[in-house]
CSV table of C-alpha atoms and ligand atoms in Angstrom, one decimal:
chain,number,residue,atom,x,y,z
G,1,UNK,CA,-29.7,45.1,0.1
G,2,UNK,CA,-27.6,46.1,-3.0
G,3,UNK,CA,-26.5,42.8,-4.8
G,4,UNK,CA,-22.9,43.2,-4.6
G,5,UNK,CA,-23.2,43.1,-1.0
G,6,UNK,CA,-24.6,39.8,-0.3
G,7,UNK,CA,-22.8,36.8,0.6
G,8,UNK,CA,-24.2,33.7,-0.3
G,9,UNK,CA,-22.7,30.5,1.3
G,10,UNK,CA,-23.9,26.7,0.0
G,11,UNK,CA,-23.2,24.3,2.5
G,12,UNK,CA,-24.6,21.1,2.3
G,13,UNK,CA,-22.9,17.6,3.5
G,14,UNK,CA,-22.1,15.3,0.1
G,15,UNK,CA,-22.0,12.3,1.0
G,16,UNK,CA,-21.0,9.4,-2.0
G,17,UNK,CA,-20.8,5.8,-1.1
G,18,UNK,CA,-18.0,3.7,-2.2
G,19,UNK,CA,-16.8,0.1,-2.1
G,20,UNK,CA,-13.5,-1.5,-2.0
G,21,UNK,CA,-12.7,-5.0,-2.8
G,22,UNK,CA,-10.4,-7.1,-1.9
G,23,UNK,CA,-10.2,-10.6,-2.6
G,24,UNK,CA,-7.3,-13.2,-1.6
G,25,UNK,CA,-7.0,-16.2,-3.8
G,26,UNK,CA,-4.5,-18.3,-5.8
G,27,UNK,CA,-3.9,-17.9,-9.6
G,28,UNK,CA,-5.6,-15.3,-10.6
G,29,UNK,CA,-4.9,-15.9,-14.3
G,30,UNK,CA,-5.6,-19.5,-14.6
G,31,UNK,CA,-9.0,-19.9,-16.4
G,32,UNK,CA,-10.7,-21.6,-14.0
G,33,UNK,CA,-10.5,-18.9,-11.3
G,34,UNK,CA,-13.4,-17.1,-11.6
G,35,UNK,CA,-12.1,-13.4,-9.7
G,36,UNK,CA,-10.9,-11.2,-12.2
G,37,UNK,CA,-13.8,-12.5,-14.3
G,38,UNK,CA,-16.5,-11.3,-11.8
G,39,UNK,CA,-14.5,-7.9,-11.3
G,40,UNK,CA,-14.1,-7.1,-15.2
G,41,UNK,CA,-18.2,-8.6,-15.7
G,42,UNK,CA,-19.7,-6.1,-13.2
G,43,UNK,CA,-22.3,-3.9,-15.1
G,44,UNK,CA,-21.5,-0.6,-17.0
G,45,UNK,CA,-23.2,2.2,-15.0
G,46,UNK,CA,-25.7,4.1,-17.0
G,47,UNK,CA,-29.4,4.0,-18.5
G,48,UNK,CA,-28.4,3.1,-21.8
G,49,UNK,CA,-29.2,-0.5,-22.9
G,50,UNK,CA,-26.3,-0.7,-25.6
G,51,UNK,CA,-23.7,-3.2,-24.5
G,52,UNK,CA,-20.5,-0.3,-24.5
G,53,UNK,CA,-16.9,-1.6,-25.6
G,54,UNK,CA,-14.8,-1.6,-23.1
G,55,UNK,CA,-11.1,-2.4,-22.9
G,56,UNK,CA,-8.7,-3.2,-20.4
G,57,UNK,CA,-4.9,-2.0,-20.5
G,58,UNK,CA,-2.3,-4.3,-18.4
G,59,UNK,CA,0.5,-2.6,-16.7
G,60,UNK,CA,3.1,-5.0,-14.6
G,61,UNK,CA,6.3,-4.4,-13.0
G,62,UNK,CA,9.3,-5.8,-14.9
G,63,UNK,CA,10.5,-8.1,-11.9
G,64,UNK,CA,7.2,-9.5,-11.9
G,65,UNK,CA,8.0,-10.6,-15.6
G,66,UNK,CA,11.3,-11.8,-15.4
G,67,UNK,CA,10.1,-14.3,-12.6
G,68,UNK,CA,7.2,-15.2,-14.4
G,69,UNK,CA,7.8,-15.7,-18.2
G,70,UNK,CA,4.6,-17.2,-18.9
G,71,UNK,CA,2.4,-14.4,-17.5
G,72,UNK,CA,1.7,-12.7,-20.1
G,73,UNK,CA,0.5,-15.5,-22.3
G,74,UNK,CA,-1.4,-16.6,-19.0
G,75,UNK,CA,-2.9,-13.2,-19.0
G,76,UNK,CA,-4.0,-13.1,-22.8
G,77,UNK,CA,-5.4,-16.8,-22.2
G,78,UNK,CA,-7.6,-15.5,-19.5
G,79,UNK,CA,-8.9,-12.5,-21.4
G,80,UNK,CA,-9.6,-14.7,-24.5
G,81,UNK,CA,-11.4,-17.9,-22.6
G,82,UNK,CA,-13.7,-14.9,-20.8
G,83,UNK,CA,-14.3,-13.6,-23.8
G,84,UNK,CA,-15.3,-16.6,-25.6
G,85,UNK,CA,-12.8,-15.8,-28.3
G,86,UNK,CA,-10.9,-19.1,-27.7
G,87,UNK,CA,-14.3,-21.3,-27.3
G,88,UNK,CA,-12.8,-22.4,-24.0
G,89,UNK,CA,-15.5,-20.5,-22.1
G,90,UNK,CA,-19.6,-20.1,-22.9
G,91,UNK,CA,-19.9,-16.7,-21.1
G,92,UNK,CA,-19.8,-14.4,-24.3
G,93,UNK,CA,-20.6,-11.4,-23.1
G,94,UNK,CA,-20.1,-8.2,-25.3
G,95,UNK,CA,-19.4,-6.0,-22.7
G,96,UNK,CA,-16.7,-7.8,-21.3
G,97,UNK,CA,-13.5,-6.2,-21.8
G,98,UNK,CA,-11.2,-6.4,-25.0
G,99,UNK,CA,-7.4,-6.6,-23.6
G,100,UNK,CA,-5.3,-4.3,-25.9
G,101,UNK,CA,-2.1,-3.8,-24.3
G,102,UNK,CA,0.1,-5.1,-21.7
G,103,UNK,CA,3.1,-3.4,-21.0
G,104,UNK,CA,6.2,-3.5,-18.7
G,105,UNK,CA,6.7,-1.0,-16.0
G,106,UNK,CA,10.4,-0.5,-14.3
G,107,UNK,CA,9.8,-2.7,-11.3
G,108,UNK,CA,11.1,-0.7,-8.2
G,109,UNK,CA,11.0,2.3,-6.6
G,110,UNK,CA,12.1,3.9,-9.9
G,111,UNK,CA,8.8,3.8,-11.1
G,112,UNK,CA,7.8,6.8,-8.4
G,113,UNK,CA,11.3,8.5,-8.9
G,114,UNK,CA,9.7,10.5,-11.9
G,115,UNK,CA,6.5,11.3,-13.8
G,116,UNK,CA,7.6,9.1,-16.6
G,117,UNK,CA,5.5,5.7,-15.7
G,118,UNK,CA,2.8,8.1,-14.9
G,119,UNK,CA,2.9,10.0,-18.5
G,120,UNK,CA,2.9,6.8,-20.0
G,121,UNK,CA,-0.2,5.6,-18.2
G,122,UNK,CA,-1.9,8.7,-19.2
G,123,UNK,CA,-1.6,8.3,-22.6
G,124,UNK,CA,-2.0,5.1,-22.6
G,125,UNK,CA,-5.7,5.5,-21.4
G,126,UNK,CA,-5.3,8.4,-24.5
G,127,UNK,CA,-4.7,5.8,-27.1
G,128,UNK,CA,-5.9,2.5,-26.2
G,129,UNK,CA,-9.9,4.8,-25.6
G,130,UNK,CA,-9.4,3.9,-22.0
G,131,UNK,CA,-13.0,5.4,-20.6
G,132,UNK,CA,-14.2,5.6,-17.3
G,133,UNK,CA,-15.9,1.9,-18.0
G,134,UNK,CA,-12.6,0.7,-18.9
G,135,UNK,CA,-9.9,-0.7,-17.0
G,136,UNK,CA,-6.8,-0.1,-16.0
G,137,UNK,CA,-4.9,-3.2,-14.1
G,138,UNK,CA,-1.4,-2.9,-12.8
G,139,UNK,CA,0.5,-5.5,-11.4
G,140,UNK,CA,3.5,-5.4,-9.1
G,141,UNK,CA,5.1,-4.2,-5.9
G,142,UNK,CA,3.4,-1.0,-4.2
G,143,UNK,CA,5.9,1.1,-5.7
G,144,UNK,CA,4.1,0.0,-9.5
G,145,UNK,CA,0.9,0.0,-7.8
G,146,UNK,CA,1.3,3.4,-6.4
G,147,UNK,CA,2.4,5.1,-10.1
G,148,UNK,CA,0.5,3.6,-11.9
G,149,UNK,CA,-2.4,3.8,-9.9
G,150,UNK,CA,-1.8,8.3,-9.9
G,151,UNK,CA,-1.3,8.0,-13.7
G,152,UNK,CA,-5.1,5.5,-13.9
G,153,UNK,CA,-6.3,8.4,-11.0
G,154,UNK,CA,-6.2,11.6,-13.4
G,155,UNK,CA,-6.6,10.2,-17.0
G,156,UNK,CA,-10.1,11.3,-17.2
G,157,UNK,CA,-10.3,12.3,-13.5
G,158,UNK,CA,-9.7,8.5,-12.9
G,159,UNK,CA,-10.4,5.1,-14.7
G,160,UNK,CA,-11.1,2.3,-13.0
G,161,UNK,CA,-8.1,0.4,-11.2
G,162,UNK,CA,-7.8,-3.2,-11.0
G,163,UNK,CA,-4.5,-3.6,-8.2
G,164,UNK,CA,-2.8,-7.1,-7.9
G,165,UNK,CA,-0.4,-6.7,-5.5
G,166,UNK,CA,2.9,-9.5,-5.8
G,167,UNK,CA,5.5,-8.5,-2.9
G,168,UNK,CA,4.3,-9.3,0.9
G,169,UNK,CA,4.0,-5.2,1.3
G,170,UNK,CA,1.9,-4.6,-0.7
G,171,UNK,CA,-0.2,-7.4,-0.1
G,172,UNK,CA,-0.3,-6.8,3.6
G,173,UNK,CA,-1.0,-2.9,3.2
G,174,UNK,CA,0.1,-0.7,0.4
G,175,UNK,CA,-2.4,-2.9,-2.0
G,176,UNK,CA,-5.4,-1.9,0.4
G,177,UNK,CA,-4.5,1.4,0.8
G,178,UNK,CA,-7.0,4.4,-1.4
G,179,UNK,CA,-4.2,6.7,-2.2
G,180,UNK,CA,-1.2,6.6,-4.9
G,181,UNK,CA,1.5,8.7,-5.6
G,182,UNK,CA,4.9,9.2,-6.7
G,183,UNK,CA,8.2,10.7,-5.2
G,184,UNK,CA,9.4,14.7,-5.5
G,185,UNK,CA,12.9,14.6,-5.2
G,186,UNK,CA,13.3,13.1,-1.3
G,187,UNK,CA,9.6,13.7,-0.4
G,188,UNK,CA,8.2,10.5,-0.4
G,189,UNK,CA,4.5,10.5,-1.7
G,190,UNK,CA,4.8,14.2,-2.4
G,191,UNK,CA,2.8,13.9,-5.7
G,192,UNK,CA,-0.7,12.0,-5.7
G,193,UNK,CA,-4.4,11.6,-5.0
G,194,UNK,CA,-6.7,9.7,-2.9
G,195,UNK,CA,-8.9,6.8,-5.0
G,196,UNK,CA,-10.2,4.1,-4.4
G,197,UNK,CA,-9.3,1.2,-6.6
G,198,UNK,CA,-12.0,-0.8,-8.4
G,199,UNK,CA,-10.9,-3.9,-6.9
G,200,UNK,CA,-8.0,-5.3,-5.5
G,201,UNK,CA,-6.9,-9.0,-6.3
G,202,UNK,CA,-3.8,-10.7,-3.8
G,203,UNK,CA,-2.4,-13.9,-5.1
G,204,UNK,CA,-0.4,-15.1,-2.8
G,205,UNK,CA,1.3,-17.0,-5.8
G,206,UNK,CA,3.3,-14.4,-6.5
G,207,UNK,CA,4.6,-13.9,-3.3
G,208,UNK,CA,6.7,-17.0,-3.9
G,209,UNK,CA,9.6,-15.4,-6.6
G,210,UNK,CA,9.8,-12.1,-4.5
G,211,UNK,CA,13.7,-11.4,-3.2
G,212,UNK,CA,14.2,-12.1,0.4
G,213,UNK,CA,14.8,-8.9,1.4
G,214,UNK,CA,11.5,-7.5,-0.2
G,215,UNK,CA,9.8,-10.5,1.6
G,216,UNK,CA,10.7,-10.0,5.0
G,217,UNK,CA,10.4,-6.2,4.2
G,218,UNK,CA,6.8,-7.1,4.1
G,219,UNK,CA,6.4,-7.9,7.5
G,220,UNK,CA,7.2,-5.1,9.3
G,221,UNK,CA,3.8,-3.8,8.1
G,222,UNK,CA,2.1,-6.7,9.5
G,223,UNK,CA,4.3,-6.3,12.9
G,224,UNK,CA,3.6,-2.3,12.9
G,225,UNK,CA,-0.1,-3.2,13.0
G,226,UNK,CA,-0.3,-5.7,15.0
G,227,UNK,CA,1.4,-3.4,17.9
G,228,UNK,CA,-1.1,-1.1,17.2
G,229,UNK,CA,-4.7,-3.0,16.9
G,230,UNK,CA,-4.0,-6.9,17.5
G,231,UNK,CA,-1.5,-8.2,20.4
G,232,UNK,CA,-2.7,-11.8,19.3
G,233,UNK,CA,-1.8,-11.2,15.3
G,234,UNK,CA,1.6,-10.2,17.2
G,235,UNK,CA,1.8,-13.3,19.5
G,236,UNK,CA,1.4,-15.2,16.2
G,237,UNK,CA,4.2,-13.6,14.3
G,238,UNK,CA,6.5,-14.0,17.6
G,239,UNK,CA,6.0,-17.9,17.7
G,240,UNK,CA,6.1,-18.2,13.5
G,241,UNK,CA,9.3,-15.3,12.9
G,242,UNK,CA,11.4,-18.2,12.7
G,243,UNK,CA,9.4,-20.3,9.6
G,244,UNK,CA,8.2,-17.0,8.2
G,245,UNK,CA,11.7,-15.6,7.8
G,246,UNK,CA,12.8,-19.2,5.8
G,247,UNK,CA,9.6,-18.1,4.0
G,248,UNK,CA,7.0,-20.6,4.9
G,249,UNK,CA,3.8,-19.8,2.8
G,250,UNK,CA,1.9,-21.6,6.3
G,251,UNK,CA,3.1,-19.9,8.2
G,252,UNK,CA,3.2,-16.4,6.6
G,253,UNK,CA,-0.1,-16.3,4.7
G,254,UNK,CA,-2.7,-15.8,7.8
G,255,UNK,CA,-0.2,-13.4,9.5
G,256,UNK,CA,-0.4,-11.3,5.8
G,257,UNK,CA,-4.1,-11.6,5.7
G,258,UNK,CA,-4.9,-10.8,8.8
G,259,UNK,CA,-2.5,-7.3,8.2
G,260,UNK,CA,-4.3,-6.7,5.0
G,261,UNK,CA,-7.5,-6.9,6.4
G,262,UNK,CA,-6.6,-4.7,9.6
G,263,UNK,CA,-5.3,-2.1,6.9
G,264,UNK,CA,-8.6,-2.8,5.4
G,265,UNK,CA,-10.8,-2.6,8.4
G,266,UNK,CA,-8.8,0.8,9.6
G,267,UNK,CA,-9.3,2.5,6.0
G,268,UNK,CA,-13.3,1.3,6.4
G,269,UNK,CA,-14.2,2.2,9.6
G,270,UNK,CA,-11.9,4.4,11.2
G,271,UNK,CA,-13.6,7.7,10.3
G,272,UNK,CA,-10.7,9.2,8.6
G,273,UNK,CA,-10.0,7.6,5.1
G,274,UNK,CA,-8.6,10.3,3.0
G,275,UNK,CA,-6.2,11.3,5.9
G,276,UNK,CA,-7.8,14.5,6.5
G,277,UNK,CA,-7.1,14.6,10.5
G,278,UNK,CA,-3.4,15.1,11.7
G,279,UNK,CA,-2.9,12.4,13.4
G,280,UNK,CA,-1.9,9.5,11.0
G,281,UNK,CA,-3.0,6.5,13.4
G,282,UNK,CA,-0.8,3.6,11.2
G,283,UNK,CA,1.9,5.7,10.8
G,284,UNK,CA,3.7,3.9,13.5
G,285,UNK,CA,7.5,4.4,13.4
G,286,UNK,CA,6.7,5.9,9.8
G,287,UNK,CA,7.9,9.8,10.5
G,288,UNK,CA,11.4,7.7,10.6
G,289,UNK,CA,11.0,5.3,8.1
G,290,UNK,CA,10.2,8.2,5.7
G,291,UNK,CA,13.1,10.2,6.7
G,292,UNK,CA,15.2,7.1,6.5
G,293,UNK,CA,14.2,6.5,3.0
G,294,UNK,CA,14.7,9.8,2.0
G,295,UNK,CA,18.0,10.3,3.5
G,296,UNK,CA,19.5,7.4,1.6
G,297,UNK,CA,17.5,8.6,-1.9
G,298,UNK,CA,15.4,5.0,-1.6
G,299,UNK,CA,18.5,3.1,-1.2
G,300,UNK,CA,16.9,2.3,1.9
G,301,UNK,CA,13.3,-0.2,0.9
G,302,UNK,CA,10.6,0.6,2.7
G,303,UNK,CA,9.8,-2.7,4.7
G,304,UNK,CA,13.4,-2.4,5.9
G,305,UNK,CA,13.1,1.3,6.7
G,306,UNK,CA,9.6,0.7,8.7
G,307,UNK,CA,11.6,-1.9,10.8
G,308,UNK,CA,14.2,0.8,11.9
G,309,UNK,CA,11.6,3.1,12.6
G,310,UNK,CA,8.8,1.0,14.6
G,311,UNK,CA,12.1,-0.5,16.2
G,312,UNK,CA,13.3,3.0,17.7
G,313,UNK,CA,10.0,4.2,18.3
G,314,UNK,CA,9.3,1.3,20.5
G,315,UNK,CA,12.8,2.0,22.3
G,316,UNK,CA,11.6,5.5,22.3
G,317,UNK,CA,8.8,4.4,24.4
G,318,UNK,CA,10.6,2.4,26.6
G,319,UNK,CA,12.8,5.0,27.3
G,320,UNK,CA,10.2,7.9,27.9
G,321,UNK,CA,9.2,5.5,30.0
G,322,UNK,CA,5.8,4.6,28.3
G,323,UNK,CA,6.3,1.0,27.6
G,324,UNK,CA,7.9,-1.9,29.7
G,325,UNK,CA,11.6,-2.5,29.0
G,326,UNK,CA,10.1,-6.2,28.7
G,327,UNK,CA,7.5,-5.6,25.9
G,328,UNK,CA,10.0,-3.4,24.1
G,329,UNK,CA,12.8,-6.0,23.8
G,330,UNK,CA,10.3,-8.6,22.3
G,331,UNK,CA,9.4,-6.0,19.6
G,332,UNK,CA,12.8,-5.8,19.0
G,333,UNK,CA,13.6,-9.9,19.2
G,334,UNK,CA,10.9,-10.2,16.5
G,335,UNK,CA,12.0,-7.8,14.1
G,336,UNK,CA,15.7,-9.2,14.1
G,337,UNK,CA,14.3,-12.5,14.1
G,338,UNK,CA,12.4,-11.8,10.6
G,339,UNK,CA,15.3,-10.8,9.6
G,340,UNK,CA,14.7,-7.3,9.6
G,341,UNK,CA,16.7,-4.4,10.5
G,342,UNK,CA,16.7,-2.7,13.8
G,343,UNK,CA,19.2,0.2,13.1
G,344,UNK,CA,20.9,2.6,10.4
G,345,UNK,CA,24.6,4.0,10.6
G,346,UNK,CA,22.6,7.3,9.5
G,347,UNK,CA,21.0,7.6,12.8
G,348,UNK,CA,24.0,8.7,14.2
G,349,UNK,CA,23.7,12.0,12.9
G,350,UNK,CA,20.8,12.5,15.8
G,351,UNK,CA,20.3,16.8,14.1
G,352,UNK,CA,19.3,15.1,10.3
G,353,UNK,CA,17.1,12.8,12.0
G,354,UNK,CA,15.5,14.9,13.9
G,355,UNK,CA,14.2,17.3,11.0
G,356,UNK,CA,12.7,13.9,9.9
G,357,UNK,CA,10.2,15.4,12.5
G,358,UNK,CA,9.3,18.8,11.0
G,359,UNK,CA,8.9,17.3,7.5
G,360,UNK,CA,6.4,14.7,9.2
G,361,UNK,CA,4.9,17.5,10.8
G,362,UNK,CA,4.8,19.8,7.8
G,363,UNK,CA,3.4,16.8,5.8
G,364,UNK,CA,0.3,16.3,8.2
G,365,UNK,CA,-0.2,20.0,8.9
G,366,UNK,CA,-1.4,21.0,12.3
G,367,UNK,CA,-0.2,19.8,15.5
G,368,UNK,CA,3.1,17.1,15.6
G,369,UNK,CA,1.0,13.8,16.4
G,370,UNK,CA,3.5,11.0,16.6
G,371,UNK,CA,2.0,7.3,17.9
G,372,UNK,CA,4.5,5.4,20.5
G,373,UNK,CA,3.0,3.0,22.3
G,374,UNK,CA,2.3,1.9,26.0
G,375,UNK,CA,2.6,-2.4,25.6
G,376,UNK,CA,1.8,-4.2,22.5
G,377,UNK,CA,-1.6,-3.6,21.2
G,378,UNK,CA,-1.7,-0.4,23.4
G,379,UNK,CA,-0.9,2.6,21.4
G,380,UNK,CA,-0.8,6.4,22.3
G,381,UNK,CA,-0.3,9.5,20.8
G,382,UNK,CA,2.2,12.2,21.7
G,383,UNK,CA,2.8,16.0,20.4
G,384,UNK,CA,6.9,16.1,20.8
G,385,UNK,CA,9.6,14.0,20.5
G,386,UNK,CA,12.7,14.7,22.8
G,387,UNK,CA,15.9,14.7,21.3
G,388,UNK,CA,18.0,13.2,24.5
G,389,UNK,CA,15.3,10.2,24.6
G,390,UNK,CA,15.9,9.7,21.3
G,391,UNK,CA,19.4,9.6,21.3
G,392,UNK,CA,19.0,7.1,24.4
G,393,UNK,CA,16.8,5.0,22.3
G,394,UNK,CA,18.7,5.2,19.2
G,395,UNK,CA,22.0,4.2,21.7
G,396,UNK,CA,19.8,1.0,22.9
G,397,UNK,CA,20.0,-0.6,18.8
G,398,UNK,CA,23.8,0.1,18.7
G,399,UNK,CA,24.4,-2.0,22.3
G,400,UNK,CA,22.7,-4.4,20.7
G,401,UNK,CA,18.9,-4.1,22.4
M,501,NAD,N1,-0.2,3.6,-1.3
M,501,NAD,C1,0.0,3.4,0.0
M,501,NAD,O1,-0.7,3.7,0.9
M,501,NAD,C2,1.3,2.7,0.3
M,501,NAD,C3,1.4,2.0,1.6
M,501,NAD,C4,2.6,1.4,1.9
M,501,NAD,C5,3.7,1.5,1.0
M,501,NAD,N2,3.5,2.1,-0.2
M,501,NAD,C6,4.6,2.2,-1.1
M,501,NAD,O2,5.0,0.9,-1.6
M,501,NAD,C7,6.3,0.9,-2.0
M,501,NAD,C8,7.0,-0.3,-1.4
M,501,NAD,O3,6.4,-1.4,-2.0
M,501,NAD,P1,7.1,-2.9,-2.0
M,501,NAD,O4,7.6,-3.2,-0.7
M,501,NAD,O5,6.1,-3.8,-2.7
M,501,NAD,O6,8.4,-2.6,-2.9
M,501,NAD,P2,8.6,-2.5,-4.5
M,501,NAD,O7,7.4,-2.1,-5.2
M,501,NAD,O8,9.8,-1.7,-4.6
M,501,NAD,O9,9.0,-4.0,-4.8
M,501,NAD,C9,10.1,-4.6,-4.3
M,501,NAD,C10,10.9,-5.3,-5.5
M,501,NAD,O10,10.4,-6.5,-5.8
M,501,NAD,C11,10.1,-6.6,-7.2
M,501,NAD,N3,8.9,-7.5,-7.3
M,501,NAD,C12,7.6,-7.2,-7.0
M,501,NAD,N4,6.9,-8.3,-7.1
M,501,NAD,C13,7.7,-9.3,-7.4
M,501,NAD,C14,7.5,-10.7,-7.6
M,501,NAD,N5,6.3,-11.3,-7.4
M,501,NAD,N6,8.6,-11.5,-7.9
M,501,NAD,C15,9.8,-10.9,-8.1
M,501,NAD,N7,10.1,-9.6,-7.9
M,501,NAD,C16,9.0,-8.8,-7.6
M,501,NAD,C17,9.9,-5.1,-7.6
M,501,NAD,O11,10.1,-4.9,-9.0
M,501,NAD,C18,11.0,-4.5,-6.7
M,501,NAD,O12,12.2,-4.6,-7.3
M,501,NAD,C19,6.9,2.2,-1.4
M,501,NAD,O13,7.1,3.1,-2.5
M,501,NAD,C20,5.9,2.7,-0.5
M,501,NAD,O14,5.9,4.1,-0.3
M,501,NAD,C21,2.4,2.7,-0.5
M,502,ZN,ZN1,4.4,1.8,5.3
């Protein structure tokens, strides 16, 4: 056969094992706590027997400051005692990294409204010789995480990423999640990549100086999943809704780690973690949420946003007749009784809502796959949404459901 007419076709599986860390624990930055220690000591990959320098870079969102002057001191202690340099702690080790930078990031949504926190990390990694040994922590609500984390993702092709999550969200999902990104215009998390970080650190510390509408924002993650994987995670946040909405660390911190880890356990071992399928299985009351958000240019947070949309979506159900009118009035009694909202005078305008539906669609590619569910802890997924039902549904939250 004549060369130019043969095809040649390499086809071979690749497959590349990776591991994601999470660990939950209380201050993180006091010296004692040995976490980020063991995170920033793991060996540099390689054959050379040369200890390399490596260096870390600290990124954290400017409400995290504000709310915790001494942070960064606390930071530069921890760094220094690991390091020996202060003599507080024996484990010299030369490959431990040097800290040369810790900056401020504009806390907020903002941060994914342009590629400006993302230039910056990028050069960054330029300047302070950020390699791929290096580190890259950023610290702050999942809107920080997820900009910094694209900026940490395509320096090099990707440096390493320590997250440490500080607002319920993003402890309870963004912070697990192995994808970043940033806003284009409306579209929410038009601009981004799928990583993994290096390791993820919660301290639930932090939790304690976040605003209360970004705390109970938090929860509608946790009650999202529950209705999907775990009726007793949800039974749990029905009898605590009270004490967590007054913001009882008791009661809140095993309903957020038990949503992180189902985040975590979904990203693991559901077959599909770099989303490649088009059905979005946690994307419960999300196709909304996103429209929502994007309809009020982020005016709208996305905890509060997610409320709307897994409350309608539950309605929804109920009113296809999918769900028991019973079952879909205590998703709804739990969400106003975290304080969260169940409507939006923007869902009045039924026609803008709708193309929330196309842009989902367009988004995921393929078929429309939209979850709803059938009882709590009983999902199922549909391939249309009917206007009329929705309007019925959305009627329900204005009456008062
Ligand atoms: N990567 C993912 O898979 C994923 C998953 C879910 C959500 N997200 C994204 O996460 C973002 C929402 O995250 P969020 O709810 O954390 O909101 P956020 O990042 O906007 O934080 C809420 C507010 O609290 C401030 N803040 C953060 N921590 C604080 C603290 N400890 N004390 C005081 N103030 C603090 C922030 O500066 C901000 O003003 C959205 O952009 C969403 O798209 C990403
Ligand atoms: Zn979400």
């Amino acid at each position: 056969m004549p060369h130019s007419n043969r095809t040649i076709t390499l086809d071979t599986p690749l497959l590349v094992q990776f591991r994601h860390r999470v660990t939950f624990t209380r201050g993180v930055f006091s010296v004692t706590n040995p976490t980020l220690r063991s995170v920033l000591d793991s060996p540099t990959r390689g054959t050379t027997t040369e200890p390399t320098t490596r260096r870390m870079v600290a990124f954290v969102d400017s409400n995290v400051l504000g709310a915790h002057p001494s942070l960064l001191g606390d930071i530069q202690k921890y760094m220094a005692s690991a390091t020996g340099k202060s003599g507080t702690s024996p484990t010299s080790d030369t490959s431990f990294p040097e800290l040369t930078l810790i900056e401020a990031v504009p806390g907020g949504e903002q941060a994914k409204q342009s590629m400006s926190v993302v230039d910056r990390v990028v050069r960054v990694v330029d300047e302070h010789g950020i390699d791929r040994q290096s580190f890259v922590m950023v610290i702050g609500g999942g809107a920080v995480l997820d900009a910094v984390g694209f900026g940490a993702s395509i320096a090099h092709r990707g440096v390493r990423l320590i997250r440490v999550p500080t607002t319920t969200l993003a402890q309870d999902d963004a912070g697990m999640a192995v994808k970043n990104g940033i806003n284009l215009g409306s579209k929410k998390n038009f601009i981004g990549s799928f990583t993994l970080p290096h390791a993820v650190i919660c301290d639930t510390n932090f939790l304690q100086s976040t605003p209360d509408w970004s705390w109970c924002g938090g929860f509608s993650e946790a009650v999202k999943i529950a209705l999907l994987r775990d009726p007793e995670l949800f039974n749990r946040i029905e009898r605590d809704a009270a004490a967590i909405a007054r913001r009882s660390m008791d009661a809140a911190t095993p309903v957020i780690i038990r949503s992180a880890e189902l985040h975590y356990r979904h990203i693991m071992s559901g077959g599909d973690p770099f989303e490649t399928n088009s059905a979005r299985p946690l994307d419960f009351g999300h196709w909304l949420a996103h429209r929502l958000e994007g309809m009020t240019n982020g005016a709208l947070p996305h905890g509060q946003a997610v409320a709307i949309g897994v409350a309608i979506d539950t309605l929804y159900s109920e009113c296809a007749g999918l769900m028991p009118t019973q079952e879909a009035r205590r998703v709804i009694a739990v969400l106003r009784a975290l304080d969260l909202p169940v409507t939006h005078p923007l869902l009045a305008s039924l026609d803008g809502i709708v193309a929330g539906l196309t842009e989902f669609r367009e988004h995921l590619g393929g078929r429309l796959t939209i979850t709803l569910l059938r009882g709590i802890g009983d999902p199922v997924d549909v391939h249309s949404i009917d206007p009329a039902t929705l309007g019925a549904a959305i009627a329900l939250t204005s009456r008062g459901a």
